[in-house]
PDB file of C-alpha atoms in Angstrom:
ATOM      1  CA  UNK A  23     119.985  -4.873 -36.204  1.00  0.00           C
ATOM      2  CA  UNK A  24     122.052  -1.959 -38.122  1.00  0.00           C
ATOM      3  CA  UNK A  25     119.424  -1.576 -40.918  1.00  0.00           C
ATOM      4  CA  UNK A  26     116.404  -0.390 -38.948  1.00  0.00           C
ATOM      5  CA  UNK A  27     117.034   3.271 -37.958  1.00  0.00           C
ATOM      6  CA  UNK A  28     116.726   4.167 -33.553  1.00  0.00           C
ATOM      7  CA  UNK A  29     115.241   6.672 -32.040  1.00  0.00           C
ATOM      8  CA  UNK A  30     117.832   8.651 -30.017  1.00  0.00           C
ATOM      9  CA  UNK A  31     116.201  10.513 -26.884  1.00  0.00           C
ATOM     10  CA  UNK A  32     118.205  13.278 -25.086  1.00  0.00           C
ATOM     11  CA  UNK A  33     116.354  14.606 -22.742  1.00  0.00           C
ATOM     12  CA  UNK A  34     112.896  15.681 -24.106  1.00  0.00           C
ATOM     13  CA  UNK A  35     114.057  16.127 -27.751  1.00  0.00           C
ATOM     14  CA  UNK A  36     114.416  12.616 -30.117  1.00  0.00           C
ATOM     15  CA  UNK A  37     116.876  12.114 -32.979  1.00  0.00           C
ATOM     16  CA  UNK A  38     116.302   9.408 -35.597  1.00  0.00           C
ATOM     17  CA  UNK A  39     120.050   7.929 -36.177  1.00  0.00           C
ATOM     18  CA  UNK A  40     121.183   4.476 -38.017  1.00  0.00           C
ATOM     19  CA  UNK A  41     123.460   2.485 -35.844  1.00  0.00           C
ATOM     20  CA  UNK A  42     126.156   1.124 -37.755  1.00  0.00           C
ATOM     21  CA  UNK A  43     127.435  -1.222 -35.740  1.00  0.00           C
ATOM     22  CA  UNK A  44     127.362  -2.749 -32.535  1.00  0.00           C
ATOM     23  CA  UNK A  45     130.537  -2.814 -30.636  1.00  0.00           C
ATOM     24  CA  UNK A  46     131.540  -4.832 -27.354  1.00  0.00           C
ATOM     25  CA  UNK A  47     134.836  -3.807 -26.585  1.00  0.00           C
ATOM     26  CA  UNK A  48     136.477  -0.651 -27.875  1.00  0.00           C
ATOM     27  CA  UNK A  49     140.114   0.336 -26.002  1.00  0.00           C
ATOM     28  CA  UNK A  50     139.016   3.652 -24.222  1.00  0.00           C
ATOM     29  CA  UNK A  51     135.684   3.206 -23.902  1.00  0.00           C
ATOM     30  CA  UNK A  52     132.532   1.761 -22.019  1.00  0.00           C
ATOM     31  CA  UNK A  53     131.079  -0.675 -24.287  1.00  0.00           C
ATOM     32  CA  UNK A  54     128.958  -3.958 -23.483  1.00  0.00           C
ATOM     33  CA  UNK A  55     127.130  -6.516 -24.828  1.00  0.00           C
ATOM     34  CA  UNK A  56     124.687  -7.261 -22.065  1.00  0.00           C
ATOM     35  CA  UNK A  57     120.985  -5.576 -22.665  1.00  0.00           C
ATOM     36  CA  UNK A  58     120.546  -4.783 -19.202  1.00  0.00           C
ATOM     37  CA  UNK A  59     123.104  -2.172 -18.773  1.00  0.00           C
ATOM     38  CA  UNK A  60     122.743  -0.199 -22.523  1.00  0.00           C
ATOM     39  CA  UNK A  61     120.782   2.665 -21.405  1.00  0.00           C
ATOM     40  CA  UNK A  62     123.859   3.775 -19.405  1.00  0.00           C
ATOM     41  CA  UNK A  63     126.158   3.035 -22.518  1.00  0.00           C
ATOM     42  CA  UNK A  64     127.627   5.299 -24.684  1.00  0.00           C
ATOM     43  CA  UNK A  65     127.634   5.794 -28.678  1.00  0.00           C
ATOM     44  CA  UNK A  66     130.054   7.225 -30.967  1.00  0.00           C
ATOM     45  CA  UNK A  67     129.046  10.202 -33.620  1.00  0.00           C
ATOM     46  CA  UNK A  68     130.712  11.925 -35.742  1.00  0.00           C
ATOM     47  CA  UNK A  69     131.198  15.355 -34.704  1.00  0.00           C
ATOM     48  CA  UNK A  70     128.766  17.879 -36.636  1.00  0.00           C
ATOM     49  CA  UNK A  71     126.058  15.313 -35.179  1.00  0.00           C
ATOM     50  CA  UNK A  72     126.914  15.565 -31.844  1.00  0.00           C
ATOM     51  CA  UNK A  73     127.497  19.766 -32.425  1.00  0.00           C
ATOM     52  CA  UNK A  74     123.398  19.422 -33.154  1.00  0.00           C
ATOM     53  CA  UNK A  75     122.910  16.848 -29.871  1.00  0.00           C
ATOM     54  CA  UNK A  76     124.746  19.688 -27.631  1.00  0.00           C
ATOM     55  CA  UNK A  77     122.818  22.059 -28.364  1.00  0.00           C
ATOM     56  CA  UNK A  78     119.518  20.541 -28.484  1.00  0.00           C
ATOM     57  CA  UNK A  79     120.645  19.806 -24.637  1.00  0.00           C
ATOM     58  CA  UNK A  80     121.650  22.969 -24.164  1.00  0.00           C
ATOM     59  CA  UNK A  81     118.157  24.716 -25.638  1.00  0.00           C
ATOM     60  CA  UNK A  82     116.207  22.317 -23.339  1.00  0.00           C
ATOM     61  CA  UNK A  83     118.554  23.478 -19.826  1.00  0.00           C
ATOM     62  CA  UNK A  84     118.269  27.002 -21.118  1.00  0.00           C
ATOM     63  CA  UNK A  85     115.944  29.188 -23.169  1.00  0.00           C
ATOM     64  CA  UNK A  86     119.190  30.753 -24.806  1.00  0.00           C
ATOM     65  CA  UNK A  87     120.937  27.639 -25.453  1.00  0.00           C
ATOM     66  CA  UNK A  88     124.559  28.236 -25.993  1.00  0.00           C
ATOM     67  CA  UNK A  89     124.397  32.061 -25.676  1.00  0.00           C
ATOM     68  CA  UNK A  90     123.729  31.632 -22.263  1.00  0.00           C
ATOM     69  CA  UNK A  91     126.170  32.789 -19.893  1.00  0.00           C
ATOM     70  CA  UNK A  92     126.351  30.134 -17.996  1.00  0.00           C
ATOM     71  CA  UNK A  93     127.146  27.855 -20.911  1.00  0.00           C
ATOM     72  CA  UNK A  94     129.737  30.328 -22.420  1.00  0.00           C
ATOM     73  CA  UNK A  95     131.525  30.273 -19.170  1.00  0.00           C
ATOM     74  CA  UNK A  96     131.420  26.739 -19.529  1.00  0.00           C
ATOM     75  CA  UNK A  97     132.723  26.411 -22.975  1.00  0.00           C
ATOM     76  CA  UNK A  98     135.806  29.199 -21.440  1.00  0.00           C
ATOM     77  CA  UNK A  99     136.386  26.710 -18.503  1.00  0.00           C
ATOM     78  CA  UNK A 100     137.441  23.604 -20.576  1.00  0.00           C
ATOM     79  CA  UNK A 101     140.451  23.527 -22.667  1.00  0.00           C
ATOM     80  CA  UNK A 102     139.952  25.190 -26.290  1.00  0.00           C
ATOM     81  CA  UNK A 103     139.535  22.333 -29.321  1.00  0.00           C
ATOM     82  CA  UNK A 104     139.534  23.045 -32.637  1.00  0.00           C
ATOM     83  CA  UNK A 105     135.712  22.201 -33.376  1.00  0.00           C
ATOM     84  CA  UNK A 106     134.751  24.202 -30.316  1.00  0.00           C
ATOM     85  CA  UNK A 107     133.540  21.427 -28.756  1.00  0.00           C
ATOM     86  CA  UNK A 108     134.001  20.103 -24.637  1.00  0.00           C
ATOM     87  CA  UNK A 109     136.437  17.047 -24.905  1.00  0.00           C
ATOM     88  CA  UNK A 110     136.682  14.277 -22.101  1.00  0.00           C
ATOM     89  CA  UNK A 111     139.778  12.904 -22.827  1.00  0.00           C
ATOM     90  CA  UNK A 112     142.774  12.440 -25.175  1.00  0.00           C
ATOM     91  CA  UNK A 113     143.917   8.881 -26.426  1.00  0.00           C
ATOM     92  CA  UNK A 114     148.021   9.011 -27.521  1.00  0.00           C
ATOM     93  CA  UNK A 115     149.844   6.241 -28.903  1.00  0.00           C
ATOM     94  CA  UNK A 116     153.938   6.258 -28.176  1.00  0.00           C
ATOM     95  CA  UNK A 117     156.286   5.790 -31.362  1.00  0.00           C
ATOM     96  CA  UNK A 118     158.159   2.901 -31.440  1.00  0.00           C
ATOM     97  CA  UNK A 119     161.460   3.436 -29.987  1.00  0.00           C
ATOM     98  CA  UNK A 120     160.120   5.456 -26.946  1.00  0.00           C
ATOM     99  CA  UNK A 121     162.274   5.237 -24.096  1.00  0.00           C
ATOM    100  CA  UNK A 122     161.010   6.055 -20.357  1.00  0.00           C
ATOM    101  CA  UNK A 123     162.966   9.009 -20.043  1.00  0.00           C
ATOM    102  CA  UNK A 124     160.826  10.484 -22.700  1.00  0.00           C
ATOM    103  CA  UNK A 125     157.741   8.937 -21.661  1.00  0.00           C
ATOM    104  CA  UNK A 126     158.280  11.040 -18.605  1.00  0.00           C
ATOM    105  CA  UNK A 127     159.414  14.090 -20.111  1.00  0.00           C
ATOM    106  CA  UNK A 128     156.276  14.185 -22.000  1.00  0.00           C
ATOM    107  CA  UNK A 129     154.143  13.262 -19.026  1.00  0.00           C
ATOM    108  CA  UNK A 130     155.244  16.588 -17.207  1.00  0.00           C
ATOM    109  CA  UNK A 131     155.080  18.352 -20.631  1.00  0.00           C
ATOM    110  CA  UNK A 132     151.401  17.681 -20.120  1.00  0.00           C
ATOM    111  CA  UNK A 133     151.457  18.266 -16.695  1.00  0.00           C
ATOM    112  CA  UNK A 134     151.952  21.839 -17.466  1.00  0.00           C
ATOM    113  CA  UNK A 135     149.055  22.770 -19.569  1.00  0.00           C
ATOM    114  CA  UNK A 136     146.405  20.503 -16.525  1.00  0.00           C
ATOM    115  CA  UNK A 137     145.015  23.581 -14.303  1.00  0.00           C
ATOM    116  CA  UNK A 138     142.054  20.934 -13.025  1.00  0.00           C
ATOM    117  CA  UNK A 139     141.989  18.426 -10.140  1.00  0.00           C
ATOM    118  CA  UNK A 140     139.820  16.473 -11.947  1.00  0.00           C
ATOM    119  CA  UNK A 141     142.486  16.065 -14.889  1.00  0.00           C
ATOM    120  CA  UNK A 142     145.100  13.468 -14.735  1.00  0.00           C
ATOM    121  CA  UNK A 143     147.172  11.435 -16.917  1.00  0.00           C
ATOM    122  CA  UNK A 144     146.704   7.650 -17.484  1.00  0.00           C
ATOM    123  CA  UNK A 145     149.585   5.859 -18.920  1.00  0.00           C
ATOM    124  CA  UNK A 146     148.967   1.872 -20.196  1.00  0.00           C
ATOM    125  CA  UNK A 147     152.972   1.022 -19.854  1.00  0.00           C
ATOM    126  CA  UNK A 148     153.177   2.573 -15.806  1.00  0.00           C
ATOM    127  CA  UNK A 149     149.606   0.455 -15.362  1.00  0.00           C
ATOM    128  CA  UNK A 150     151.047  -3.017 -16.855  1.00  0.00           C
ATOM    129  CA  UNK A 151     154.248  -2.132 -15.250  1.00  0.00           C
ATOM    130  CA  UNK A 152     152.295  -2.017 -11.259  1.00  0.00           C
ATOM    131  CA  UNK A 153     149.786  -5.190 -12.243  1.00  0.00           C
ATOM    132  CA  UNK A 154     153.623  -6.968 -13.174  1.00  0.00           C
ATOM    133  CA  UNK A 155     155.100  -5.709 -10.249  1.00  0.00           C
ATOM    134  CA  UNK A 156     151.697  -6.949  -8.177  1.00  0.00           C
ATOM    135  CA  UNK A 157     151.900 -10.554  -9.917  1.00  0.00           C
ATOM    136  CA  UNK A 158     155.786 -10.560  -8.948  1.00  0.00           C
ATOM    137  CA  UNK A 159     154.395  -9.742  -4.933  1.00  0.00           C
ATOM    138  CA  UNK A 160     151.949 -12.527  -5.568  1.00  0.00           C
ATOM    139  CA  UNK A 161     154.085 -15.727  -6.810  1.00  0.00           C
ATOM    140  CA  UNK A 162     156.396 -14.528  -4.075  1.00  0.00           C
ATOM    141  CA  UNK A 163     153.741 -14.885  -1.505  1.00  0.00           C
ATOM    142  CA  UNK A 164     152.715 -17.829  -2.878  1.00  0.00           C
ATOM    143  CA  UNK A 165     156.393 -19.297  -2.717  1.00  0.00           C
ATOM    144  CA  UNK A 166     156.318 -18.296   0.731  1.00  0.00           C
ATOM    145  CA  UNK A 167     153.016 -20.080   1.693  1.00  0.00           C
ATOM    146  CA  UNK A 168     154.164 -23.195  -0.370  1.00  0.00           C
ATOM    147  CA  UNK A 169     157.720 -23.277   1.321  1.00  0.00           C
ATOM    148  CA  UNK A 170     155.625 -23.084   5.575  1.00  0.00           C
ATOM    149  CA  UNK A 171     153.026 -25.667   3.793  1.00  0.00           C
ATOM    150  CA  UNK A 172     156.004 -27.825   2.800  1.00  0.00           C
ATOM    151  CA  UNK A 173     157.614 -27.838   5.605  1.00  0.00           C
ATOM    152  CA  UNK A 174     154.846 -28.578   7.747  1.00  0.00           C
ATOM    153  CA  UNK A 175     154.138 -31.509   5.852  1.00  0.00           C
ATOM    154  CA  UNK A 176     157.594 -32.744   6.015  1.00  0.00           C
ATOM    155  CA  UNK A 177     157.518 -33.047   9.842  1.00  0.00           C
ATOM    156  CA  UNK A 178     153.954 -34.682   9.356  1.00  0.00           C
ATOM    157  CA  UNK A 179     155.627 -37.344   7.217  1.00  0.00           C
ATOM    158  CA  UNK A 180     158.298 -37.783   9.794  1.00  0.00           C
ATOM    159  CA  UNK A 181     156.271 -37.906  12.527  1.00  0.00           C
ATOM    160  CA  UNK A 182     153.892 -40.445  10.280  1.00  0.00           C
ATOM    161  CA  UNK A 183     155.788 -42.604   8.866  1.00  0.00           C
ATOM    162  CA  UNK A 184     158.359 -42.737  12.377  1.00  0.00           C
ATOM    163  CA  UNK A 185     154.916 -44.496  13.933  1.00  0.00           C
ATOM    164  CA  UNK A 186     154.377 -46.450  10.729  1.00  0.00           C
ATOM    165  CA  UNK A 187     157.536 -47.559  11.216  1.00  0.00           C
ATOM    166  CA  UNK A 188     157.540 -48.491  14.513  1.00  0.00           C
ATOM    167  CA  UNK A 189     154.242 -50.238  14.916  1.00  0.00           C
ATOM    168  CA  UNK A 190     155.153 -52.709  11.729  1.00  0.00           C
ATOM    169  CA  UNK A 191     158.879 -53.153  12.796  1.00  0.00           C
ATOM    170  CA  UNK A 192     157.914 -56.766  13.010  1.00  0.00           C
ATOM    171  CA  UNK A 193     156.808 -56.553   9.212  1.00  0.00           C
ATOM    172  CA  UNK A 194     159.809 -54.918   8.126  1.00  0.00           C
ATOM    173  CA  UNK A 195     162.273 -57.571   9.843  1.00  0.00           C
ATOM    174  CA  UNK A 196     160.348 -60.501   8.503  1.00  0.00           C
ATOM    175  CA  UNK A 197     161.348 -59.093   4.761  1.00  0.00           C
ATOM    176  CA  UNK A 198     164.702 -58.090   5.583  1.00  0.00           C
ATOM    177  CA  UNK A 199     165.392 -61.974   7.024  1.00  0.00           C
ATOM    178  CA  UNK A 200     163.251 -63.369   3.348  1.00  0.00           C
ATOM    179  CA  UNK A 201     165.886 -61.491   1.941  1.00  0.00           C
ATOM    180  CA  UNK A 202     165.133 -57.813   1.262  1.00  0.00           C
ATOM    181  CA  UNK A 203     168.660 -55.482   1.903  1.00  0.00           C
ATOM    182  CA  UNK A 204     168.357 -51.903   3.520  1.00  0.00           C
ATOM    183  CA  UNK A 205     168.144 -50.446   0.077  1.00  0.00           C
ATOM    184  CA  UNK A 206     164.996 -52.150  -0.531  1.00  0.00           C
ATOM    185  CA  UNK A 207     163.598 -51.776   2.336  1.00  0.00           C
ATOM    186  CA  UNK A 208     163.988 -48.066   2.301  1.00  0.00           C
ATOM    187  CA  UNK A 209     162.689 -48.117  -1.216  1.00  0.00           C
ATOM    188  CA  UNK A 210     159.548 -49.407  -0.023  1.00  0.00           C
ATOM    189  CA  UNK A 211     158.940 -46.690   2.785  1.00  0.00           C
ATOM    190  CA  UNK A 212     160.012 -44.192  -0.212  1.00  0.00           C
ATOM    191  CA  UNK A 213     157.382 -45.555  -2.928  1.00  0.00           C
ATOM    192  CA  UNK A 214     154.844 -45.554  -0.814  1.00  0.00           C
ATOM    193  CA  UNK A 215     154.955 -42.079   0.440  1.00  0.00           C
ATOM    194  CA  UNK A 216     155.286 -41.043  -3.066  1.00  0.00           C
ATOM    195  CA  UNK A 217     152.535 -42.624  -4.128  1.00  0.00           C
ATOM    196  CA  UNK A 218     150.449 -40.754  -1.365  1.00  0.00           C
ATOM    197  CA  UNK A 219     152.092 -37.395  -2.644  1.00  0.00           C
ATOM    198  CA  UNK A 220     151.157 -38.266  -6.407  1.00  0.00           C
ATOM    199  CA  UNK A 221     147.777 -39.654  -5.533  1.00  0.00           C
ATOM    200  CA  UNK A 222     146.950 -36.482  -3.273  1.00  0.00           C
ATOM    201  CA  UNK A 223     148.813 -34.123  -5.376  1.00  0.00           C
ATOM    202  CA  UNK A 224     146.992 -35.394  -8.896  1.00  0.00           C
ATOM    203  CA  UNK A 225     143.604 -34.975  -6.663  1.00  0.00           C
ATOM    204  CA  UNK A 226     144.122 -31.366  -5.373  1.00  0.00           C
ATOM    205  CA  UNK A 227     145.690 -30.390  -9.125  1.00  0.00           C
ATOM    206  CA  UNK A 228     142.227 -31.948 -10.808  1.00  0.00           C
ATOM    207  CA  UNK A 229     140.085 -29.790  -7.815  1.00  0.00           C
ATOM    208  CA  UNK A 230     142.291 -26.640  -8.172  1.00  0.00           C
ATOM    209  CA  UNK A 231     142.457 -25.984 -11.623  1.00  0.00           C
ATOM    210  CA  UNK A 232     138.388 -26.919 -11.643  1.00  0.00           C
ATOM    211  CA  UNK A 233     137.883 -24.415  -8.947  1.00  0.00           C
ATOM    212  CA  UNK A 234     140.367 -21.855 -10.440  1.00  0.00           C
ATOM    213  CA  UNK A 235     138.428 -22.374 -14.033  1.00  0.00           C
ATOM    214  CA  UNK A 236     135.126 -21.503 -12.934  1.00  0.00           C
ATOM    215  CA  UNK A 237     136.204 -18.361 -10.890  1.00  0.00           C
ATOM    216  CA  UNK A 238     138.263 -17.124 -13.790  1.00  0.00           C
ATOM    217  CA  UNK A 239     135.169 -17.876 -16.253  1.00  0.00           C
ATOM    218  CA  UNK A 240     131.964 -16.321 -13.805  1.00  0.00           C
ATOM    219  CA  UNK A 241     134.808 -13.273 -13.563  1.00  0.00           C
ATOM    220  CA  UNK A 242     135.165 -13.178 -17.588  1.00  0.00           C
ATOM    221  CA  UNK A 243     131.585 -13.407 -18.263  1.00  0.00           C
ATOM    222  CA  UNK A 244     131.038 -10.163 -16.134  1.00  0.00           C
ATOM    223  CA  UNK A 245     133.563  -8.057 -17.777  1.00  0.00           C
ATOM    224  CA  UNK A 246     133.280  -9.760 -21.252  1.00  0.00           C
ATOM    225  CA  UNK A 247     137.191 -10.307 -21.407  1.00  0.00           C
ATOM    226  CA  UNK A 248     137.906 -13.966 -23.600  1.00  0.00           C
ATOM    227  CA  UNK A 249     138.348 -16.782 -21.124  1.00  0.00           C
ATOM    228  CA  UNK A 250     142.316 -17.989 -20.616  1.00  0.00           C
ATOM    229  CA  UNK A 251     143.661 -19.440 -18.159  1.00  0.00           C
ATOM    230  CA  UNK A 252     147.202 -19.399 -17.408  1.00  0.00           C
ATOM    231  CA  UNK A 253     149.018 -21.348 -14.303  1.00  0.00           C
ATOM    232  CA  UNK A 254     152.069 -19.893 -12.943  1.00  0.00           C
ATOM    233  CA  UNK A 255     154.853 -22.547 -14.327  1.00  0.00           C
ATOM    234  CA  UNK A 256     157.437 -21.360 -11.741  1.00  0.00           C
ATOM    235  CA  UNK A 257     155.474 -21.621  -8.634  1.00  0.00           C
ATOM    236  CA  UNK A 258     154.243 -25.522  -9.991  1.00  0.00           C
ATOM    237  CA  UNK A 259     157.477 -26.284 -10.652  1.00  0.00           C
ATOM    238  CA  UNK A 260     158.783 -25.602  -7.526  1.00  0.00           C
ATOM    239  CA  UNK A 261     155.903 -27.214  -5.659  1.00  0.00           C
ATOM    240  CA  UNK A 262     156.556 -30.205  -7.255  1.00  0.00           C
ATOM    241  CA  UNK A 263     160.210 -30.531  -7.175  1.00  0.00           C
ATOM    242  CA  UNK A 264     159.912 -29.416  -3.261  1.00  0.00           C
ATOM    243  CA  UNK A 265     157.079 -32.012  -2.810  1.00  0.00           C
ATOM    244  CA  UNK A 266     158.952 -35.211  -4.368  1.00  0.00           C
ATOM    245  CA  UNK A 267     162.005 -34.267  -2.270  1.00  0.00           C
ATOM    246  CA  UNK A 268     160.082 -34.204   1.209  1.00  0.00           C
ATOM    247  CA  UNK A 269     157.997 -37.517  -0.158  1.00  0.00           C
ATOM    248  CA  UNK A 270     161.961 -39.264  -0.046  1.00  0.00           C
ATOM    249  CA  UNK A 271     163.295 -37.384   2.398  1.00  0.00           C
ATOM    250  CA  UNK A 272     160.275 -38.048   5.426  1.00  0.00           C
ATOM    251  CA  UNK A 273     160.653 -41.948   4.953  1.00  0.00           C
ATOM    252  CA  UNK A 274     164.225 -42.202   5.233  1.00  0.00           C
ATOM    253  CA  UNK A 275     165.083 -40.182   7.888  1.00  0.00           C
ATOM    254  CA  UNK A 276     161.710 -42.313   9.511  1.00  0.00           C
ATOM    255  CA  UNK A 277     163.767 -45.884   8.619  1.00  0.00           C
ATOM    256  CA  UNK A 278     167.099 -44.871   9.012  1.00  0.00           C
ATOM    257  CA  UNK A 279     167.850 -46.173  12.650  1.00  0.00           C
ATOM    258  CA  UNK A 280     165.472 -49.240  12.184  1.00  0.00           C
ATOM    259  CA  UNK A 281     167.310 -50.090   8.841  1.00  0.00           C
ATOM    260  CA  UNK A 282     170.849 -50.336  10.796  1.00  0.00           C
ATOM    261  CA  UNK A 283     169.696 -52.806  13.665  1.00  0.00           C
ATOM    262  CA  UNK A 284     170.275 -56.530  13.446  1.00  0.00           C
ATOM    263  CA  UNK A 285     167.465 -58.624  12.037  1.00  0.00           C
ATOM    264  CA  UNK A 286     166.618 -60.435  15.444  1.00  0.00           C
ATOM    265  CA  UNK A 287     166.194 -57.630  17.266  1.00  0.00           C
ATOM    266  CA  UNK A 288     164.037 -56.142  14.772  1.00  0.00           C
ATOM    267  CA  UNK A 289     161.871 -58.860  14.887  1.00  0.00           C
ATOM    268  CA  UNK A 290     161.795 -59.085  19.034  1.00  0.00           C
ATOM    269  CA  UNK A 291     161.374 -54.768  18.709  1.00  0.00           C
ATOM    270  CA  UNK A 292     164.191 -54.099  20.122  1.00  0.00           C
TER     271      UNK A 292
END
């Protein structure tokens, strides 16, 4: 409610202040919308208020407030602003047209003028550029994984559908004498391992995207980012393509001797 005034403790001495608006998300700083964790929030005042806040806090610590020595050496220790007041940090924005050269050149411009471990530089591009290059080291692993899975499952097949094929050889010269040619009869070996790879594939799909959904949502609801959910189209693709090509390729490298005997000693199991 931004129309009823709040009472602003710091330390043992209150402030009455108007909020003016309640913010979630604010690039730079800690902001959130959840109740529990507000007391350890912060709020954003203009400056001669928070001049009065500082030293309120510094009359409670010390009976001579910002005369004492210990806060003057204080005020000497950080790096000298305008309004004579302690600054945290320092938010920059690039022109357009900034090349990396100068975006390092001006990094270790800075550099210079930071005589504290406890100061360091922060730059968005270098952090989107390592989460890229961390994605990149992902799908790759993920490539990887898919390419052992896929070739385990191709010997699977093999070994599968070689025992399929054996144990119904009778089955499979009965159609070729009713009329069926090797073509077909490889085609039917073929549709029906790609209907297990479609069935099973559609199933884990359905389960993985359901399972991916509500990990990406419980992990968006704790750090109040919007919910999206973005598959990797590369890494699908390829599983798919690589999939449909081991669904044909187990079954006729399974029928391929079987499918160049003569009927009657199909039938016998020769």
């Amino acid at each position: 409610d931004t129309s009823t005034p709040v009472m602003l403790h710091v330390g043992k001495t209150k402030f009455r202040a108007r909020v003016r608006h309640f913010a979630g998300k604010i690039p730079g700083f800690i902001f959130s919308n959840y109740r529990q964790v507000t007391f350890a929030l912060r709020a954003l005042v203009p400056n001669e208020d928070y001049i009065k806040i500082l030293h309120a806090m510094w009359r409670e610590l010390t009976p001579l407030g910002i005369n004492d020595p210990d806060v003057i050496d204080y005020l000497r220790s950080v790096p000298p602003s305008r309004d004579g007041l302690p600054k945290e940090q320092m938010v920059m924005r690039y022109g357009e047209g900034m090349t990396n050269q100068l975006r390092n050149t001006l990094k270790d411009s800075l550099r210079n003028f930071i005589n504290s471990d406890n100061t360091f530089i922060l730059e968005l591009q270098e952090m989107i550029e390592a989460v890229n290059v961390a994605l990149f080291v992902i799908n790759v692993f993920s490539i990887v994984i898919t390419v052992i899975s896929l070739t385990l499952s191709f010997f699977v097949l093999l070994v599968s559908f070689s025992a399929n094929v054996s144990e119904n050889s009778w089955e499979f010269g009965v159609l070729r004498a009713v009329g069926l040619n090797k073509l077909q009869m490889v085609k039917v070996y073929v549709y029906e391992s790609l209907a297990l790879m479609m069935s099973a594939g559609i199933l884990g799909f359905i389960v993985g995207i359901f399972s991916c959904s509500i990990m990406t949502y419980q992990f968006t609801q704790i750090s109040e980012l919007p919910f999206s959910l973005s598959l990797p189209p590369f890494v699908m693709l390829f599983t798919i393509c690589s999939s449909i090509l081991v669904a044909i390729l187990a079954p006729y490298h399974a029928t391929r001797e079987l499918k160049d005997k003569q009927i009657a000693n199909i039938v016998k199991g020769l």
